[in-house]
mmCIF file of C-alpha atoms in Angstrom:
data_model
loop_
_atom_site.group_PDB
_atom_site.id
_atom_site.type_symbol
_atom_site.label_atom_id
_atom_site.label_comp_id
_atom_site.label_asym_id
_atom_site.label_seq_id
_atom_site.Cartn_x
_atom_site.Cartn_y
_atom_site.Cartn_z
ATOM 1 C CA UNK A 1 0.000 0.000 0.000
ATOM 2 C CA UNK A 2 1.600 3.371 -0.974
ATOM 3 C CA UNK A 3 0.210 6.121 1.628
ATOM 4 C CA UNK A 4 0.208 10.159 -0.093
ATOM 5 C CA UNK A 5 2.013 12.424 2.131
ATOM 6 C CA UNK A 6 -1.756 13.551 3.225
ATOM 7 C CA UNK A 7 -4.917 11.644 3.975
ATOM 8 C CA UNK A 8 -8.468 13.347 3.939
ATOM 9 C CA UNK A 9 -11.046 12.678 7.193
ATOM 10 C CA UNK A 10 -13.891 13.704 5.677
ATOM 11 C CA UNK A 11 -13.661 17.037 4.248
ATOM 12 C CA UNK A 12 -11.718 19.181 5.546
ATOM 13 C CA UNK A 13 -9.602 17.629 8.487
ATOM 14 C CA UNK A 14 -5.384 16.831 6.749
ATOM 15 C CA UNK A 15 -3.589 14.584 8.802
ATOM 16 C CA UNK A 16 0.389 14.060 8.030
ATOM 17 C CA UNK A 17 0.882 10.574 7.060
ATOM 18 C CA UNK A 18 3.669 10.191 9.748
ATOM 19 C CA UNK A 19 1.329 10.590 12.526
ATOM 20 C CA UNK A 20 -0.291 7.447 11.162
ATOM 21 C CA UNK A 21 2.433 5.622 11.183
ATOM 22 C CA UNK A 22 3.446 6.500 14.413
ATOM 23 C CA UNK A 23 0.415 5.229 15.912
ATOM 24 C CA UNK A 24 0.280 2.226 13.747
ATOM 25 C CA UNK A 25 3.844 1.601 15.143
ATOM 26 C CA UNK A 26 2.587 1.924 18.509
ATOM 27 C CA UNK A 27 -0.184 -0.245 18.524
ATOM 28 C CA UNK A 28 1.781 -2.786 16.895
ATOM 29 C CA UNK A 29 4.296 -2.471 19.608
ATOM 30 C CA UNK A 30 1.750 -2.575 22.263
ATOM 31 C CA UNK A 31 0.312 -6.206 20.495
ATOM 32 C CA UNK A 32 3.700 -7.305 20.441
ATOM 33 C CA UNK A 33 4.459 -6.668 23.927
ATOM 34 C CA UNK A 34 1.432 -8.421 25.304
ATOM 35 C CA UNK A 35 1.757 -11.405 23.628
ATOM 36 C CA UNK A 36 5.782 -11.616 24.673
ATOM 37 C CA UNK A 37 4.829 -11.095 28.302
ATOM 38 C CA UNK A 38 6.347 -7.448 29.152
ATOM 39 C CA UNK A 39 4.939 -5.383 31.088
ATOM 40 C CA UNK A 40 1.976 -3.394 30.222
ATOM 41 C CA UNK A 41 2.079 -0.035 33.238
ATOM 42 C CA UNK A 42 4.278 2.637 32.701
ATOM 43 C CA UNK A 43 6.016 3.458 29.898
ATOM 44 C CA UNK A 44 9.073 5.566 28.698
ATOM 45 C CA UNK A 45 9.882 6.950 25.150
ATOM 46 C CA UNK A 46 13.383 7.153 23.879
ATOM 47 C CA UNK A 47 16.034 8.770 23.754
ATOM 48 C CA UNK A 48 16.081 8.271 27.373
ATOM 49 C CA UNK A 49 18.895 11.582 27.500
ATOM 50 C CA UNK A 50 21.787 13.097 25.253
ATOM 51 C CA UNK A 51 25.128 11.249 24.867
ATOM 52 C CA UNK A 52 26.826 8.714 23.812
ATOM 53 C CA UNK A 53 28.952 5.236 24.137
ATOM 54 C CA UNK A 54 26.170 4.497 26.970
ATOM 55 C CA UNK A 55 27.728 2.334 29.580
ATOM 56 C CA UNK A 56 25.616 0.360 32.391
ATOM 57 C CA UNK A 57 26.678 -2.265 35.174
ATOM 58 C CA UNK A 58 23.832 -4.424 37.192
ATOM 59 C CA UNK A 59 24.769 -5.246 40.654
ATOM 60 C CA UNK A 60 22.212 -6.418 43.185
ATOM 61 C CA UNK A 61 19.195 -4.116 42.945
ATOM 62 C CA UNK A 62 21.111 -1.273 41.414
ATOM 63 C CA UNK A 63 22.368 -0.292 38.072
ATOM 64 C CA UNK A 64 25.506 1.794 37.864
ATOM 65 C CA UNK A 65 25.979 4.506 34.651
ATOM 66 C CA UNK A 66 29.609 5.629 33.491
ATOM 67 C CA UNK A 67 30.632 8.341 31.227
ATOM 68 C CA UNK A 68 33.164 10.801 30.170
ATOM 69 C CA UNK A 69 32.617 14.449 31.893
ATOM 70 C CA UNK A 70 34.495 17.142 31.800
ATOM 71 C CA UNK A 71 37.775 16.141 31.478
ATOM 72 C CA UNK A 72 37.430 13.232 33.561
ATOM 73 C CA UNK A 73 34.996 10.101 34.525
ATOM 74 C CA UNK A 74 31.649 10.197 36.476
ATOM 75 C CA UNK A 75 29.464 7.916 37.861
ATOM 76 C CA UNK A 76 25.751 7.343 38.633
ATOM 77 C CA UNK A 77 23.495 5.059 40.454
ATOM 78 C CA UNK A 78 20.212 4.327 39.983
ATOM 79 C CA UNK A 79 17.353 1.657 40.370
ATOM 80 C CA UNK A 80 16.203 2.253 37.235
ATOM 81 C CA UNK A 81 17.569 1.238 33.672
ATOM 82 C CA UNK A 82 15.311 4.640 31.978
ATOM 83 C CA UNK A 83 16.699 7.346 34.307
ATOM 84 C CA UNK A 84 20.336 7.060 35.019
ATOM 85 C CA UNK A 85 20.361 9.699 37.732
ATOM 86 C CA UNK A 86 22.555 12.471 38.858
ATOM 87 C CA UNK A 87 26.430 11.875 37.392
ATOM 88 C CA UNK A 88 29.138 12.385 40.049
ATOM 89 C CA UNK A 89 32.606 13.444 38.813
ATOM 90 C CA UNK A 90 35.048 9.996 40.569
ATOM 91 C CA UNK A 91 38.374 10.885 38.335
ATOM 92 C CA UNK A 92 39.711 14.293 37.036
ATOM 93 C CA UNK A 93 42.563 13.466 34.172
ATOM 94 C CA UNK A 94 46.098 14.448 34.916
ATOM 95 C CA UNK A 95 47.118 17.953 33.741
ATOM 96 C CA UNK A 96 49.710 16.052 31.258
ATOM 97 C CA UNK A 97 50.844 12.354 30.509
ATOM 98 C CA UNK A 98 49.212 9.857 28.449
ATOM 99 C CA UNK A 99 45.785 10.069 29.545
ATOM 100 C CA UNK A 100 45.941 14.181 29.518
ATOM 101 C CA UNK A 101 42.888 14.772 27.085
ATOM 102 C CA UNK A 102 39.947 12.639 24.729
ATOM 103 C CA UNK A 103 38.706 10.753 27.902
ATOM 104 C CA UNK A 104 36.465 8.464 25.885
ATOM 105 C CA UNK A 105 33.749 5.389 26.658
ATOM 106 C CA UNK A 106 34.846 4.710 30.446
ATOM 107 C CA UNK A 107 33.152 1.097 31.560
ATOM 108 C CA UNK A 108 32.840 0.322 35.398
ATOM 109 C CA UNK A 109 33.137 -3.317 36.506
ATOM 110 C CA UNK A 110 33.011 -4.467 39.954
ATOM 111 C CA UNK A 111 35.454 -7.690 39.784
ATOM 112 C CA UNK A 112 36.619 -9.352 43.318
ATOM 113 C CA UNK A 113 35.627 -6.851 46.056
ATOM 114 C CA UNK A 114 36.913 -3.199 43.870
ATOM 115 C CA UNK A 115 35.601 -1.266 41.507
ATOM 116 C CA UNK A 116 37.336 -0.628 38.027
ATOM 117 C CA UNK A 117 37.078 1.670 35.004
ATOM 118 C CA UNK A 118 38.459 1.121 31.703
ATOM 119 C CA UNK A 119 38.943 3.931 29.567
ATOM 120 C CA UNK A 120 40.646 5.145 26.761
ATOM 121 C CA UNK A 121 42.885 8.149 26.094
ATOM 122 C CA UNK A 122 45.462 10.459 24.535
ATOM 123 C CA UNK A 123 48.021 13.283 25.171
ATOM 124 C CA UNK A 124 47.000 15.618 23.266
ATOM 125 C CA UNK A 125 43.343 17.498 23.004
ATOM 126 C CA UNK A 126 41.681 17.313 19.952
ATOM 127 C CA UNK A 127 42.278 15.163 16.823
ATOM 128 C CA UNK A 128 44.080 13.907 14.968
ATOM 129 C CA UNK A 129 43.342 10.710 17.141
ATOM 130 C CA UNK A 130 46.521 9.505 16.844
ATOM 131 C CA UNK A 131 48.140 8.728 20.731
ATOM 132 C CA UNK A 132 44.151 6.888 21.949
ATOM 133 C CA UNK A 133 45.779 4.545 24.618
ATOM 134 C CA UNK A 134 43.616 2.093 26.838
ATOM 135 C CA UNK A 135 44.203 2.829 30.809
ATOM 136 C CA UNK A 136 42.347 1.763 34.261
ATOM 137 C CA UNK A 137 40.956 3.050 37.234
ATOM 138 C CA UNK A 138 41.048 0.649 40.496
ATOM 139 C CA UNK A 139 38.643 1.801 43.840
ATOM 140 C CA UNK A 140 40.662 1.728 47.027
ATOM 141 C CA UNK A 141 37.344 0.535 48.924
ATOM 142 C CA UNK A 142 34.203 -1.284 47.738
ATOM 143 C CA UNK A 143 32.787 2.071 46.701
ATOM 144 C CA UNK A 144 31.558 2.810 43.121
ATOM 145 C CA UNK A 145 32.649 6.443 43.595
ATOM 146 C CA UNK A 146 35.634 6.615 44.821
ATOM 147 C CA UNK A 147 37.990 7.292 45.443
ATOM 148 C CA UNK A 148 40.198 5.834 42.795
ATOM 149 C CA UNK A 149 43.913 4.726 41.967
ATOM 150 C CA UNK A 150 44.854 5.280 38.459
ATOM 151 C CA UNK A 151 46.188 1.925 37.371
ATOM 152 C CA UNK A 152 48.364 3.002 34.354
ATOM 153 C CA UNK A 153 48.362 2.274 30.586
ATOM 154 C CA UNK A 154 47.140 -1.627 29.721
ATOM 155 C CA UNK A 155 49.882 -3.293 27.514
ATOM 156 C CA UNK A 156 47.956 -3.318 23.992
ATOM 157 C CA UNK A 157 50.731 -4.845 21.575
ATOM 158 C CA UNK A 158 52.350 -7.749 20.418
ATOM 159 C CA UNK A 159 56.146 -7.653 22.200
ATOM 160 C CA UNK A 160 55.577 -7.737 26.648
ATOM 161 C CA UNK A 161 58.941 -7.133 26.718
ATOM 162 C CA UNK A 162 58.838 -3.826 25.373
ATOM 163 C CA UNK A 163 56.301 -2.004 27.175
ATOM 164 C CA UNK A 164 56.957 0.749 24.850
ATOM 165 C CA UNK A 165 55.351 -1.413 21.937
ATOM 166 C CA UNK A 166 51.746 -0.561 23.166
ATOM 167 C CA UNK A 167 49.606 -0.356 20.073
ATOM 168 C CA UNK A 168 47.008 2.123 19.792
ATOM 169 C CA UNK A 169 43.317 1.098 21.719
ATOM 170 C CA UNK A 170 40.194 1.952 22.476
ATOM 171 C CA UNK A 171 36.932 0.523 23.779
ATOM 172 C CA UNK A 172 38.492 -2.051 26.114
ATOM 173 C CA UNK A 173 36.473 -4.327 28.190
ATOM 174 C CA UNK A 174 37.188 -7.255 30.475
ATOM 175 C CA UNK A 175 35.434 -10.736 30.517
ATOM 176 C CA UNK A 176 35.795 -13.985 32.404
ATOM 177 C CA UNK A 177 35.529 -17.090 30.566
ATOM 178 C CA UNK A 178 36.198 -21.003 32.403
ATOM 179 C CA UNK A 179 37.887 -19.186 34.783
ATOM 180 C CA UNK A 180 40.278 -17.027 32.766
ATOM 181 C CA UNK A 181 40.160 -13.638 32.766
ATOM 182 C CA UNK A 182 40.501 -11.704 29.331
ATOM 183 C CA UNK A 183 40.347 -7.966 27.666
ATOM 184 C CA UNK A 184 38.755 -7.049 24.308
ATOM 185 C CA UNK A 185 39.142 -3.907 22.464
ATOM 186 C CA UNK A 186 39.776 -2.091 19.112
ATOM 187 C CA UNK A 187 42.834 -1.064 17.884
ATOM 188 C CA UNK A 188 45.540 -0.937 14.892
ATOM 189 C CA UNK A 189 47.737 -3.008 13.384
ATOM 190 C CA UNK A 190 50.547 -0.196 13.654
ATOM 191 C CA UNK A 191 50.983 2.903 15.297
ATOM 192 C CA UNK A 192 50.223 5.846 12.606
ATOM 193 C CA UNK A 193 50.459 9.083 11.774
ATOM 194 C CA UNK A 194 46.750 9.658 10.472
ATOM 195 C CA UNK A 195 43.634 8.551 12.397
ATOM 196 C CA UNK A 196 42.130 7.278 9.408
ATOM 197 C CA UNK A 197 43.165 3.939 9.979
ATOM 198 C CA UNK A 198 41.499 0.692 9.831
ATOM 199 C CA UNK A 199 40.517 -0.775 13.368
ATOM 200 C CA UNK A 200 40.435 -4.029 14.169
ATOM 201 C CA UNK A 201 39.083 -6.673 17.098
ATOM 202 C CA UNK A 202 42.053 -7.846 19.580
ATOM 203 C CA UNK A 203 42.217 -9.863 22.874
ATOM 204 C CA UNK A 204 44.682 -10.482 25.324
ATOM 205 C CA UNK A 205 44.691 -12.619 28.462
ATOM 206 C CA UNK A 206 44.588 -11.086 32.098
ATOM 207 C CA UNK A 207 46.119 -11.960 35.171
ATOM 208 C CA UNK A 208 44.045 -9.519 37.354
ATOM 209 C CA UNK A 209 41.917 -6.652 36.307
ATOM 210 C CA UNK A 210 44.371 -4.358 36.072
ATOM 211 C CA UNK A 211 47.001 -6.372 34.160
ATOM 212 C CA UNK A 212 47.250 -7.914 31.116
ATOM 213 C CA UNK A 213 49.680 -10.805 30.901
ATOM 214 C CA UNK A 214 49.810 -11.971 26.980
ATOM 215 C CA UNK A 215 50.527 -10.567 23.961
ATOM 216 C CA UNK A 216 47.408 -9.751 21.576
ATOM 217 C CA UNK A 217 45.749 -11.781 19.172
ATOM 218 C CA UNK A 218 43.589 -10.127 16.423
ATOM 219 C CA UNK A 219 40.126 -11.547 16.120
ATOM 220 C CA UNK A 220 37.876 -9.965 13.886
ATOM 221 C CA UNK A 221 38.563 -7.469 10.791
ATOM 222 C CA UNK A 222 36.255 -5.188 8.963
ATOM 223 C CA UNK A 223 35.771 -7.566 5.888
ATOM 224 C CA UNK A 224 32.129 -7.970 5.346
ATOM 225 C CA UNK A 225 30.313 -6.725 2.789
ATOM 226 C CA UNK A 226 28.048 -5.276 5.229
ATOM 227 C CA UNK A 227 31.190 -3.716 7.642
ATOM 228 C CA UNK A 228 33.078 -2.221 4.365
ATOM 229 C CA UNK A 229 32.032 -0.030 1.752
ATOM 230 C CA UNK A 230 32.466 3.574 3.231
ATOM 231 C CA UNK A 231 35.625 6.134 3.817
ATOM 232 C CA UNK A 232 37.149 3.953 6.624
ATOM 233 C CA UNK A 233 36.600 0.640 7.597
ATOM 234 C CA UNK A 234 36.113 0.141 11.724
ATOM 235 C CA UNK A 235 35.316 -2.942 14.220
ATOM 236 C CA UNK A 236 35.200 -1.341 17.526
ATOM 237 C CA UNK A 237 33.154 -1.237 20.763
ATOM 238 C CA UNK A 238 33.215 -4.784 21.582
ATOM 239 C CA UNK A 239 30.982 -6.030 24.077
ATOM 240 C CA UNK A 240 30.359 -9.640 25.177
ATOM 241 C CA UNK A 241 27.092 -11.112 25.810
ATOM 242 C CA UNK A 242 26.391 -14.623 27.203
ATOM 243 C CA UNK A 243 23.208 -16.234 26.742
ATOM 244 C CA UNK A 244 23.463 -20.061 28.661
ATOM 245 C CA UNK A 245 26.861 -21.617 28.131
ATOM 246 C CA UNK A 246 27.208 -19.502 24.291
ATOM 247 C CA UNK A 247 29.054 -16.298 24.498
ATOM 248 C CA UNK A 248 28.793 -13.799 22.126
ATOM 249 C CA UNK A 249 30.876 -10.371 21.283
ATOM 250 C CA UNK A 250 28.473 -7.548 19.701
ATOM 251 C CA UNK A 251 30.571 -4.965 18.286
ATOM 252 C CA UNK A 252 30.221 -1.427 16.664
ATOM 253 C CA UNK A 253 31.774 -1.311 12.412
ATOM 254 C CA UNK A 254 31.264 0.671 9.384
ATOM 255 C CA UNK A 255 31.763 4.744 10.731
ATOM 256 C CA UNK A 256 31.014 6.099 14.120
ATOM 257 C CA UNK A 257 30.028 9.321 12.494
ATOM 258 C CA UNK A 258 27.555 8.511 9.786
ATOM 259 C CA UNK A 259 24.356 7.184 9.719
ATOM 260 C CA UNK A 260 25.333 3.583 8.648
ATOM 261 C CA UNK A 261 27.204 2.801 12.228
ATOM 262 C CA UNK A 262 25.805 -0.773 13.217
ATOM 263 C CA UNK A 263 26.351 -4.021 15.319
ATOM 264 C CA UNK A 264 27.971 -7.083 14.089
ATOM 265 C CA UNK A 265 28.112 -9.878 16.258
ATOM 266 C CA UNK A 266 31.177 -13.048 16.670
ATOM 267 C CA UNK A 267 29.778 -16.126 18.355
ATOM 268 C CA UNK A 268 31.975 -18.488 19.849
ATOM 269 C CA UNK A 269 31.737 -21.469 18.436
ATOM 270 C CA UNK A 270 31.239 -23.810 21.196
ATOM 271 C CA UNK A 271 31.144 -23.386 25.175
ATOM 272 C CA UNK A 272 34.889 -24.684 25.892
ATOM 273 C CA UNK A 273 36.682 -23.440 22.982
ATOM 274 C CA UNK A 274 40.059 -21.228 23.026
ATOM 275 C CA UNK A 275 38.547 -17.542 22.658
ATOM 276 C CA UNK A 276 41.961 -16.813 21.689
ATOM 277 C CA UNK A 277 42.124 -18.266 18.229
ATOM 278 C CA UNK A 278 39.786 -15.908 15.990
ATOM 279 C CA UNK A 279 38.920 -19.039 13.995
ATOM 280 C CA UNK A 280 36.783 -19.888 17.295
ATOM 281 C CA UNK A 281 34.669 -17.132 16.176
ATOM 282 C CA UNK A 282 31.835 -17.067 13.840
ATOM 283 C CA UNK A 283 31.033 -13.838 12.690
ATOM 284 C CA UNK A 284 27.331 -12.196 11.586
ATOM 285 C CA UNK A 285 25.502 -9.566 10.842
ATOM 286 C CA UNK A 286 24.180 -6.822 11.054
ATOM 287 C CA UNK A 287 22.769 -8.283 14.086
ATOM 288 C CA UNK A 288 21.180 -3.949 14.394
ATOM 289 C CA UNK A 289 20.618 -2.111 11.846
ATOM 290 C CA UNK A 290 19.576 1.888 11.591
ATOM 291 C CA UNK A 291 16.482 2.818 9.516
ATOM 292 C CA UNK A 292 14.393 5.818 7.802
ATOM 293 C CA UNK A 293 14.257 7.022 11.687
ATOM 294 C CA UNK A 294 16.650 6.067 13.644
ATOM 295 C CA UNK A 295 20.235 6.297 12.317
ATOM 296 C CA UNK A 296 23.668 5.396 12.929
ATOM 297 C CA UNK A 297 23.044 3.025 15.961
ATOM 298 C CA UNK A 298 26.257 1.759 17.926
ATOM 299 C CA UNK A 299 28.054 1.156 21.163
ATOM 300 C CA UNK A 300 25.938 -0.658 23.330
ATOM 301 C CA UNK A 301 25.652 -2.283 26.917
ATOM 302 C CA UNK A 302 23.385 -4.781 28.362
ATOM 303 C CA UNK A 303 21.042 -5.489 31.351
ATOM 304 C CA UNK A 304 18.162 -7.655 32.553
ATOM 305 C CA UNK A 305 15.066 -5.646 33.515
ATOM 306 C CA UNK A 306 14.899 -5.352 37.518
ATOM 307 C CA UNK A 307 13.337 -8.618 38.000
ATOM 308 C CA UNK A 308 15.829 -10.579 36.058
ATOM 309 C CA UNK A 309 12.814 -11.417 33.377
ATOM 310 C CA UNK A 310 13.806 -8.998 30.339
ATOM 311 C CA UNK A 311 16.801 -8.283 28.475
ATOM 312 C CA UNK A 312 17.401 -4.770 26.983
ATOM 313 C CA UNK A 313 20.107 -3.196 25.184
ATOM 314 C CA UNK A 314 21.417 -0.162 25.379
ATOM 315 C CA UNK A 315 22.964 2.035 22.696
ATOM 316 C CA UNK A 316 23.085 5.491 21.449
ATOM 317 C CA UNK A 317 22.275 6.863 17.668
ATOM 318 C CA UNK A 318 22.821 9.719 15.779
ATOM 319 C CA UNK A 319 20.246 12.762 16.177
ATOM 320 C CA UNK A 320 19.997 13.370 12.068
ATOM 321 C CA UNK A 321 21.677 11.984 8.982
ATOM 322 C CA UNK A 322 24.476 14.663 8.585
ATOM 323 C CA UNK A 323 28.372 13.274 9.450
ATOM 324 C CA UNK A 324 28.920 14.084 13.054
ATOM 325 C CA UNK A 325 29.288 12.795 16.641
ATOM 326 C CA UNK A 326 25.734 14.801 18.015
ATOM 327 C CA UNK A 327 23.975 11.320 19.239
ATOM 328 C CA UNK A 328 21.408 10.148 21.918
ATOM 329 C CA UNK A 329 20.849 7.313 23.934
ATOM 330 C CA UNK A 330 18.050 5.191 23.703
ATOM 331 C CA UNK A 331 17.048 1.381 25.324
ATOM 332 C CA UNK A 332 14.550 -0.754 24.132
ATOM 333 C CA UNK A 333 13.895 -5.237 25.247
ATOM 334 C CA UNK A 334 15.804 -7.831 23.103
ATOM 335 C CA UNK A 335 14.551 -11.211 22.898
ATOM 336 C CA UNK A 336 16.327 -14.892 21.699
ATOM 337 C CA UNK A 337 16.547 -16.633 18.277
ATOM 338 C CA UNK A 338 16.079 -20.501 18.697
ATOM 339 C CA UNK A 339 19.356 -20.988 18.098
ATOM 340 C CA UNK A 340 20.190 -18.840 21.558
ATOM 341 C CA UNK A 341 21.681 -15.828 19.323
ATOM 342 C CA UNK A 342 19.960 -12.697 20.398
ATOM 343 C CA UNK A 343 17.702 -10.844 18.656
ATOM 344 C CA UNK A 344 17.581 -7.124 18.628
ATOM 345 C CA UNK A 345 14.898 -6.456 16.179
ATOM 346 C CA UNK A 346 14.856 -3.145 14.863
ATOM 347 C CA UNK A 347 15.595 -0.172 16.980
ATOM 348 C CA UNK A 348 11.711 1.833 17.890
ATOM 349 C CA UNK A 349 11.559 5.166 16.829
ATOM 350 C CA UNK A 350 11.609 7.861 18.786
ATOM 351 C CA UNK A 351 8.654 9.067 20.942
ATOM 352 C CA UNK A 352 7.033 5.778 20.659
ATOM 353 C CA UNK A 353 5.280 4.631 23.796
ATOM 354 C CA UNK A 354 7.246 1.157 25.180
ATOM 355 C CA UNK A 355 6.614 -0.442 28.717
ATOM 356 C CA UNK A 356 8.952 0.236 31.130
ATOM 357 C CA UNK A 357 11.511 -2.751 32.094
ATOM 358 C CA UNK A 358 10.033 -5.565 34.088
ATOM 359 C CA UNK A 359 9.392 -4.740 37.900
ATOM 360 C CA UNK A 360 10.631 -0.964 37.236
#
């Protein structure tokens, strides 16, 4: 059915097309949700707030936000996954040294009794983006803010004995798997002198939080037909995802700054295998993909709802279809493929009426 850009009640009365497909949206949303279970009380519309590389860690009945702020890191807590709360500055950067300037995508992770951050930066304010190192934060006490020891640079190359080998890194995040603790991030091949330069999947293994103990392995490149095909080609953002005993990576590719950003995802291929050796990986995707509303959708985090029923994703998008960083943040309930893959769906458009997460 092809709709005109106006539709006639009656005589007189022009109502803009959009508004009916809006509500059709919406009351196919609200279908959709009854039949799946969630909730049907309050509801939110996204974006939930302005922003970007949206970060959120579940522990007991609380959910923790992290992001970049003025020069430094803050930190929230909330009960709620729709209203972060009131962001309280934990780290100020260092008037010069490594992690001087570009404070970008912080993560907090509470791992054996202390709090950490992971965050990337550089030496030098502005672009080109060329010194982007990863670092950590460690809490002296059990408290999510603060205060805070900075940890140092994490070793992101392929020569431990030369600590001065770090590779350029970004996006780093820790996971445990059988008992092994590894980092993830996205980074080069080689130091350069332009930040338009390919980035790539890596992991390393850990020997405590704040430590990594091997020597990087590279385990997924942009070389899909569907993470290729623009002015740079990225994999970045990784974030893992376990679902039973499958564990999943969902990362950001094709460019942060144009409406085509999306999620690809790597699957490991079976629940005791080597995450180590990329061919352990399967990769696919897009696994979330923008549309003729919302655009440029990346960098996510996930929760369950705040009785443990619902998953939801988190992620930000770009506010209009021009080349730039101005982006939102938005959330909206995932659900499972029968395989155990997750399914993301579509992201909702903005201002559209969904339940709130599941005991909120």
């Amino acid at each position: 059915m092809i709709v005109s850009n106006k539709v006639l009640l009656g005589k007189s009365s022009p109502i803009n097309a959009s508004k009916w497909i809006r509500a059709i949206a919406t009351a196919i949303l609200a279908f959709v949700f009854s039949c799946t279970g969630f909730s049907q009380g309050a509801t939110f519309t996204n974006p939930i707030r302005n922003g970007a590389d949206p970060w959120v860690f579940q522990k007991g009945e609380d959910y923790y936000y992290c992001a970049s702020s003025g020069g430094g890191i803050a930190v929230s807590r909330s009960s709620k996954l729709t209203d972060h709360g009131a962001l309280q500055k934990v780290w100020d950067a260092p008037d010069k040294g490594w992690n001087s300037a570009n404070i970008w995508a912080p993560e907090l992770h509470f791992i054996a009794g202390h709090w950490y951050i992971y965050y990337a930066a550089g030496k030098k304010s502005g672009g080109p983006f060329i010194h982007q190192r990863s670092g950590v934060l460690k809490s002296k006490g059990d408290d999510p803010f603060g205060p805070y020891e900075d940890m140092g640079m994490l070793y992101t190359g392929d020569d431990m004995s030369d600590p001065g080998s770090v590779k350029w890194a970004i996006d780093l995040t820790p996971f445990e798997h059988r008992g092994q603790l590894y980092a993830t991030w996205s980074g080069w091949e080689e130091n350069r002198d332009t930040d338009r330069t390919p980035q790539h999947l890596y992991m390393a293994k850990m020997s405590d939080p704040a430590t990594i103990s091997s020597n990087r392995v590279k385990i997924s490149s942009p070389e899909e037909s569907w993470e290729t095909g623009g002015v740079l080609d990225l994999n970045e953002g990784p974030q893992v995802l376990k679902h039973g005993d499958q564990t999943f990576i969902i990362y950001s590719t094709r460019e942060s700054w144009l409406k085509e950003y999306r999620l690809g995802q790597l699957k490991l291929k079976a629940a005791n295998a080597d995450p180590m050796i990329a061919g352990n990986w399967v990769k696919s995707g897009p696994v979330f993909l923008g549309n003729d509303t919302v655009h440029g959708v990346g960098h996510c985090s996930f929760a369950k709802s705040p009785d443990g029923s619902e998953d939801w994703i988190l992620y930000h998008s770009k506010k209009g279809t021009d080349p730039g960083w101005d982006r939102d943040i938005r959330l909206q309930p995932f659900h499972w493929h029968a395989d155990g893959s997750p399914d993301f769906g579509a992201p909702v458009p903005a201002d559209t009426p969904l339940p709130v997460p599941s005991g909120e």
